[in-house]
Amino acid sequence: MPMTGLSSGSLSSPKVDVVIDTGHPFLNLTVDGFLKIGSIAVSKVAVEETYNCLTKGSVSERNFEHALKRMCKEGVYWGSVAGVYVGMEYGMERIRGTRDWKNAMLGGALTGALVSAASSSNRDKIVTDAITGGAIATAAEFLNYLT
Amino acid sequence: MPMTGLSSGSLSSPKVDVVIDTGHPFLNLTVDGFLKIGSIAVSKVAVEETYNCLTKGSVSERNFEHALKRMCKEGVYWGSVAGVYVGMEYGMERIRGTRDWKNAMLGGALTGALVSAASSSNRDKIVTDAITGGAIATAAEFLNYLT
């Protein structure tokens, strides 16, 4: 779980250190991706809902319940997508035997196709989502080398 | 420009190597980000439009024009967002003096706010987009350490 605390003069960084050893690198990576990206999504929704409360100026029990539900839903969704992506990229690395941006592209495309196939049955949409997934993963990989 | 070619037995990788020296690292990074991510977006639209043509089974001049226009528009849009993000992350690094995931988070948040402010004037939407931008950038940074 991310934990924040105030140290003298500076905000210490949230620590996301849950290590679960499932005994297989593929599963370890997937679980790790799920937990880390899931935590980020949960934090994102928490910040968003806090902002909503601040602008509305009122905190009711219903808002709180709604926020909690959104945190669970988005956390699981982002986490699953990340887990599938990390697993796919690892799989690509094993199959292709090299580490480069093409792993990210293929992993992103497969993840996009899978996530899209899970939520809709329109063939054209699945292909478009696969292409978008691949493009986003490639872009993230490239940005990574830049910065 | 990305160039693909068929070598014996395997597809050689597209090469994206445009080096423009503007004389300042900040500008260099921004231009680099614009060109690289812009090329990815252009390729993405090209693949998508090719798929559209294949499923429809016809290629007309109008489709081609439409595809070209979309390539330009999306290329410039993705490129600009990437350029702003890379510049922001570099700026954060200079201001904060360290390299960690918080640069990505702050850079992503600022980029989200800027891009959103450029296209709409709704204050709530700008804040929400900033939060989403920060979350996505952080997620990309984390995934990066995982794989």
Short mmCIF file of C-alpha atoms in Angstrom, two decimals:
data_model
loop_
_atom_site.label_atom_id
_atom_site.label_comp_id
_atom_site.label_asym_id
_atom_site.label_seq_id
_atom_site.Cartn_x
_atom_site.Cartn_y
_atom_site.Cartn_z
CA MET A 1 0.00 0.00 0.00
CA PRO A 2 1.23 3.54 -0.70
CA MET A 3 2.08 5.36 2.50
CA THR A 4 2.80 9.03 2.81
CA GLY A 5 4.24 10.90 5.76
CA LEU A 6 5.62 14.32 6.55
CA SER A 7 9.32 14.46 7.31
CA SER A 8 11.10 17.67 8.24
CA GLY A 9 10.66 20.16 5.42
CA SER A 10 9.77 17.77 2.64
CA LEU A 11 7.06 15.36 1.70
CA SER A 12 8.43 11.84 1.67
CA SER A 13 7.53 9.80 -1.37
CA PRO A 14 4.78 7.20 -1.30
CA LYS A 15 6.31 3.76 -1.01
CA VAL A 16 4.79 1.04 -3.10
CA ASP A 17 6.61 -2.06 -1.97
CA VAL A 18 4.48 -5.14 -1.90
CA VAL A 19 6.53 -8.14 -2.88
CA ILE A 20 4.63 -11.33 -3.55
CA ASP A 21 6.67 -14.24 -4.80
CA THR A 22 4.52 -16.61 -6.77
CA GLY A 23 7.50 -18.69 -7.81
CA HIS A 24 7.44 -17.75 -11.49
CA PRO A 25 8.84 -14.54 -13.08
CA PHE A 26 5.86 -14.24 -15.43
CA LEU A 27 3.34 -14.32 -12.58
CA ASN A 28 5.53 -12.11 -10.39
CA LEU A 29 5.66 -9.40 -13.06
CA THR A 30 1.92 -9.58 -13.68
CA VAL A 31 1.05 -9.35 -9.98
CA ASP A 32 3.56 -6.52 -9.53
CA GLY A 33 2.09 -4.59 -12.47
CA PHE A 34 -1.43 -5.13 -11.15
CA LEU A 35 -0.57 -3.85 -7.67
CA LYS A 36 1.56 -0.87 -8.70
CA ILE A 37 -0.64 0.48 -11.46
CA GLY A 38 -3.75 -0.37 -9.44
CA SER A 39 -2.42 1.76 -6.57
CA ILE A 40 -1.79 4.65 -8.95
CA ALA A 41 -5.36 4.42 -10.26
CA VAL A 42 -6.74 4.31 -6.70
CA SER A 43 -4.69 7.40 -5.78
CA LYS A 44 -5.85 9.17 -8.94
CA VAL A 45 -9.53 8.59 -8.13
CA ALA A 46 -8.93 9.61 -4.50
CA VAL A 47 -7.40 12.93 -5.62
CA GLU A 48 -10.16 13.49 -8.15
CA GLU A 49 -12.94 12.83 -5.65
CA THR A 50 -11.24 15.06 -3.07
CA TYR A 51 -11.18 17.86 -5.64
CA ASN A 52 -14.86 17.24 -6.36
CA CYS A 53 -15.70 17.50 -2.67
CA LEU A 54 -13.67 20.71 -2.33
CA THR A 55 -15.40 22.40 -5.25
CA LYS A 56 -18.83 21.29 -4.12
CA GLY A 57 -18.03 22.29 -0.56
CA SER A 58 -19.86 19.38 0.99
CA VAL A 59 -18.99 15.83 2.03
CA SER A 60 -21.86 13.42 2.35
CA GLU A 61 -21.93 9.73 3.07
CA ARG A 62 -23.25 9.04 -0.42
CA ASN A 63 -20.32 10.86 -2.04
CA PHE A 64 -17.92 8.85 0.06
CA GLU A 65 -19.52 5.57 -0.93
CA HIS A 66 -19.47 6.59 -4.58
CA ALA A 67 -15.77 7.52 -4.30
CA LEU A 68 -14.90 4.19 -2.67
CA LYS A 69 -16.72 2.25 -5.37
CA ARG A 70 -14.97 4.22 -8.13
CA MET A 71 -11.59 3.61 -6.47
CA CYS A 72 -12.18 -0.14 -6.43
CA LYS A 73 -13.48 -0.26 -9.98
CA GLU A 74 -10.77 1.91 -11.57
CA GLY A 75 -8.02 0.33 -9.48
CA VAL A 76 -8.96 -3.15 -10.65
CA TYR A 77 -9.40 -2.01 -14.25
CA TRP A 78 -6.06 -0.16 -14.56
CA GLY A 79 -4.35 -2.91 -12.61
CA SER A 80 -5.69 -5.64 -14.87
CA VAL A 81 -4.71 -3.80 -18.03
CA ALA A 82 -1.22 -3.19 -16.65
CA GLY A 83 -0.90 -6.81 -15.51
CA VAL A 84 -1.90 -8.12 -18.92
CA TYR A 85 0.48 -5.67 -20.64
CA VAL A 86 3.47 -6.55 -18.44
CA GLY A 87 2.77 -10.24 -18.89
CA MET A 88 2.47 -9.85 -22.66
CA GLU A 89 5.68 -7.85 -22.91
CA TYR A 90 7.50 -10.50 -20.90
CA GLY A 91 6.01 -13.19 -23.13
CA MET A 92 7.16 -11.32 -26.24
CA GLU A 93 10.65 -11.04 -24.81
CA ARG A 94 10.76 -14.81 -24.23
CA ILE A 95 9.38 -15.62 -27.68
CA ARG A 96 11.48 -13.11 -29.63
CA GLY A 97 14.58 -13.48 -27.47
CA THR A 98 15.45 -9.77 -27.54
CA ARG A 99 14.58 -6.61 -25.64
CA ASP A 100 13.53 -3.69 -27.79
CA TRP A 101 10.61 -1.40 -28.51
CA LYS A 102 8.95 -4.01 -30.70
CA ASN A 103 8.16 -6.04 -27.57
CA ALA A 104 6.29 -3.02 -26.23
CA MET A 105 4.46 -2.56 -29.52
CA LEU A 106 3.36 -6.19 -29.80
CA GLY A 107 2.53 -6.39 -26.09
CA GLY A 108 0.49 -3.20 -26.30
CA ALA A 109 -1.34 -4.43 -29.39
CA LEU A 110 -2.22 -7.78 -27.78
CA THR A 111 -3.30 -6.05 -24.57
CA GLY A 112 -5.47 -3.61 -26.51
CA ALA A 113 -7.07 -6.48 -28.42
CA LEU A 114 -7.66 -8.54 -25.26
CA VAL A 115 -9.11 -5.68 -23.20
CA SER A 116 -11.29 -4.64 -26.12
CA ALA A 117 -12.43 -8.22 -26.78
CA ALA A 118 -13.38 -8.58 -23.13
CA SER A 119 -15.72 -5.60 -23.26
CA SER A 120 -17.15 -5.66 -26.78
CA SER A 121 -17.63 -8.08 -29.64
CA ASN A 122 -17.28 -5.64 -32.53
CA ARG A 123 -14.41 -6.95 -34.65
CA ASP A 124 -13.48 -3.58 -36.15
CA LYS A 125 -13.31 -1.98 -32.70
CA ILE A 126 -11.03 -4.74 -31.42
CA VAL A 127 -8.59 -4.20 -34.30
CA THR A 128 -8.64 -0.42 -33.84
CA ASP A 129 -8.04 -0.79 -30.10
CA ALA A 130 -5.18 -3.19 -30.77
CA ILE A 131 -3.57 -0.63 -33.10
CA THR A 132 -4.08 2.16 -30.55
CA GLY A 133 -2.69 -0.02 -27.74
CA GLY A 134 0.41 -0.81 -29.76
CA ALA A 135 0.93 2.86 -30.65
CA ILE A 136 0.55 4.02 -27.03
CA ALA A 137 2.94 1.36 -25.72
CA THR A 138 5.50 2.24 -28.40
CA ALA A 139 5.16 5.94 -27.59
CA ALA A 140 5.67 5.26 -23.87
CA GLU A 141 8.75 3.16 -24.63
CA PHE A 142 10.23 5.91 -26.84
CA LEU A 143 9.51 8.70 -24.36
CA ASN A 144 11.31 6.60 -21.87
CA TYR A 145 14.56 6.62 -23.84
CA LEU A 146 14.22 10.36 -24.38
CA THR A 147 13.95 11.47 -20.78
CA MET B 1 11.38 9.42 -41.14
CA PRO B 2 10.60 5.79 -40.27
CA MET B 3 11.77 3.47 -43.03
CA THR B 4 10.92 -0.20 -43.29
CA GLY B 5 12.45 -2.77 -45.57
CA LEU B 6 12.49 -6.52 -45.96
CA SER B 7 15.79 -8.18 -45.26
CA SER B 8 16.32 -11.93 -45.63
CA GLY B 9 13.88 -13.68 -43.35
CA SER B 10 13.09 -10.84 -41.00
CA LEU B 11 11.50 -7.44 -41.02
CA SER B 12 14.09 -4.79 -40.26
CA SER B 13 13.04 -2.24 -37.69
CA PRO B 14 11.84 1.23 -38.64
CA LYS B 15 14.59 3.74 -38.01
CA VAL B 16 13.61 7.02 -36.47
CA ASP B 17 16.78 9.05 -36.50
CA VAL B 18 16.28 12.70 -37.16
CA VAL B 19 18.76 14.75 -35.19
CA ILE B 20 18.18 18.47 -35.07
CA ASP B 21 20.49 20.47 -32.86
CA THR B 22 18.84 23.67 -31.74
CA GLY B 23 21.69 24.50 -29.39
CA HIS B 24 19.77 23.98 -26.14
CA PRO B 25 19.01 20.65 -24.42
CA PHE B 26 15.46 21.75 -23.54
CA LEU B 27 14.58 22.56 -27.15
CA ASN B 28 16.41 19.48 -28.43
CA LEU B 29 14.36 17.19 -26.18
CA THR B 30 11.11 18.88 -27.15
CA VAL B 31 11.80 18.68 -30.88
CA ASP B 32 12.95 15.08 -30.51
CA GLY B 33 9.78 14.15 -28.63
CA PHE B 34 7.61 15.91 -31.21
CA LEU B 35 9.25 14.11 -34.14
CA LYS B 36 9.38 10.64 -32.59
CA ILE B 37 5.92 10.51 -31.09
CA GLY B 38 4.52 12.34 -34.13
CA SER B 39 5.96 9.59 -36.38
CA ILE B 40 4.35 6.92 -34.20
CA ALA B 41 0.98 8.65 -34.46
CA VAL B 42 1.33 8.98 -38.23
CA SER B 43 2.17 5.26 -38.51
CA LYS B 44 -0.79 4.39 -36.27
CA VAL B 45 -3.24 6.30 -38.46
CA ALA B 46 -1.68 4.81 -41.60
CA VAL B 47 -2.18 1.27 -40.25
CA GLU B 48 -5.72 2.07 -39.14
CA GLU B 49 -6.70 3.55 -42.48
CA THR B 50 -5.14 0.61 -44.32
CA TYR B 51 -7.25 -1.74 -42.19
CA ASN B 52 -10.34 0.34 -43.00
CA CYS B 53 -9.62 0.11 -46.72
CA LEU B 54 -9.08 -3.65 -46.49
CA THR B 55 -12.37 -4.26 -44.68
CA LYS B 56 -14.29 -2.00 -47.03
CA GLY B 57 -12.53 -3.55 -50.01
CA SER B 58 -12.24 -0.30 -51.92
CA VAL B 59 -9.71 2.50 -52.21
CA SER B 60 -11.00 5.83 -53.44
CA GLU B 61 -9.30 9.18 -53.79
CA ARG B 62 -11.56 10.62 -51.11
CA ASN B 63 -10.53 7.96 -48.59
CA PHE B 64 -6.91 8.65 -49.35
CA GLU B 65 -7.33 12.37 -48.81
CA HIS B 66 -9.18 11.73 -45.56
CA ALA B 67 -6.40 9.41 -44.39
CA LEU B 68 -3.70 11.96 -45.21
CA LYS B 69 -5.53 14.69 -43.33
CA ARG B 70 -5.99 12.45 -40.30
CA MET B 71 -2.29 11.51 -40.37
CA CYS B 72 -1.28 15.17 -40.30
CA LYS B 73 -3.76 16.11 -37.61
CA GLU B 74 -3.04 13.21 -35.25
CA GLY B 75 0.70 13.38 -35.89
CA VAL B 76 0.83 17.04 -34.91
CA TYR B 77 -1.47 16.49 -31.90
CA TRP B 78 0.43 13.52 -30.41
CA GLY B 79 3.74 15.17 -31.26
CA SER B 80 2.79 18.39 -29.51
CA VAL B 81 1.57 16.62 -26.39
CA ALA B 82 4.78 14.55 -26.28
CA GLY B 83 6.93 17.63 -26.87
CA VAL B 84 5.23 19.52 -24.06
CA TYR B 85 5.52 16.50 -21.74
CA VAL B 86 9.22 15.93 -22.44
CA GLY B 87 9.93 19.63 -21.98
CA MET B 88 7.98 19.71 -18.73
CA GLU B 89 9.73 16.64 -17.36
CA TYR B 90 13.10 18.17 -18.22
CA GLY B 91 12.05 21.42 -16.56
CA MET B 92 10.96 19.53 -13.43
CA GLU B 93 14.31 17.77 -13.33
CA ARG B 94 16.11 21.12 -13.48
CA ILE B 95 13.90 22.72 -10.84
CA ARG B 96 13.83 19.79 -8.42
CA GLY B 97 17.42 18.71 -9.07
CA THR B 98 16.64 14.98 -8.96
CA ARG B 99 15.46 12.27 -11.34
CA ASP B 100 12.57 10.19 -10.07
CA TRP B 101 8.98 9.30 -10.81
CA LYS B 102 7.73 12.53 -9.28
CA ASN B 103 9.15 14.43 -12.27
CA ALA B 104 6.98 12.28 -14.51
CA MET B 105 3.95 12.87 -12.31
CA LEU B 106 4.35 16.65 -12.20
CA GLY B 107 5.28 16.83 -15.89
CA GLY B 108 2.25 14.74 -16.80
CA ALA B 109 -0.05 16.86 -14.64
CA LEU B 110 1.22 20.11 -16.16
CA THR B 111 0.96 18.69 -19.67
CA GLY B 112 -2.60 17.49 -19.02
CA ALA B 113 -3.56 20.91 -17.69
CA LEU B 114 -1.93 22.74 -20.62
CA VAL B 115 -3.42 20.52 -23.33
CA SER B 116 -6.81 20.71 -21.66
CA ALA B 117 -6.62 24.48 -21.21
CA ALA B 118 -5.75 24.85 -24.89
CA SER B 119 -8.92 23.07 -25.99
CA SER B 120 -11.50 24.03 -23.37
CA SER B 121 -12.09 26.67 -20.75
CA ASN B 122 -13.96 24.56 -18.19
CA ARG B 123 -11.94 24.81 -14.97
CA ASP B 124 -13.11 21.49 -13.54
CA LYS B 125 -12.22 19.65 -16.73
CA ILE B 126 -8.71 21.15 -16.72
CA VAL B 127 -8.10 19.94 -13.16
CA THR B 128 -9.46 16.47 -13.92
CA ASP B 129 -7.29 16.24 -17.05
CA ALA B 130 -4.25 17.36 -15.05
CA ILE B 131 -4.88 14.57 -12.51
CA THR B 132 -5.37 12.02 -15.29
CA GLY B 133 -2.22 13.21 -17.08
CA GLY B 134 -0.18 12.89 -13.91
CA ALA B 135 -1.56 9.40 -13.22
CA ILE B 136 -0.84 8.17 -16.76
CA ALA B 137 2.71 9.56 -16.74
CA THR B 138 3.39 7.96 -13.34
CA ALA B 139 1.97 4.64 -14.54
CA ALA B 140 4.17 4.74 -17.66
CA GLU B 141 7.22 5.49 -15.50
CA PHE B 142 6.46 2.60 -13.14
CA LEU B 143 5.79 0.11 -15.94
CA ASN B 144 9.11 1.09 -17.29
CA TYR B 145 10.96 -0.01 -14.18
CA LEU B 146 8.98 -3.26 -14.14
CA THR B 147 9.81 -4.46 -17.64
#
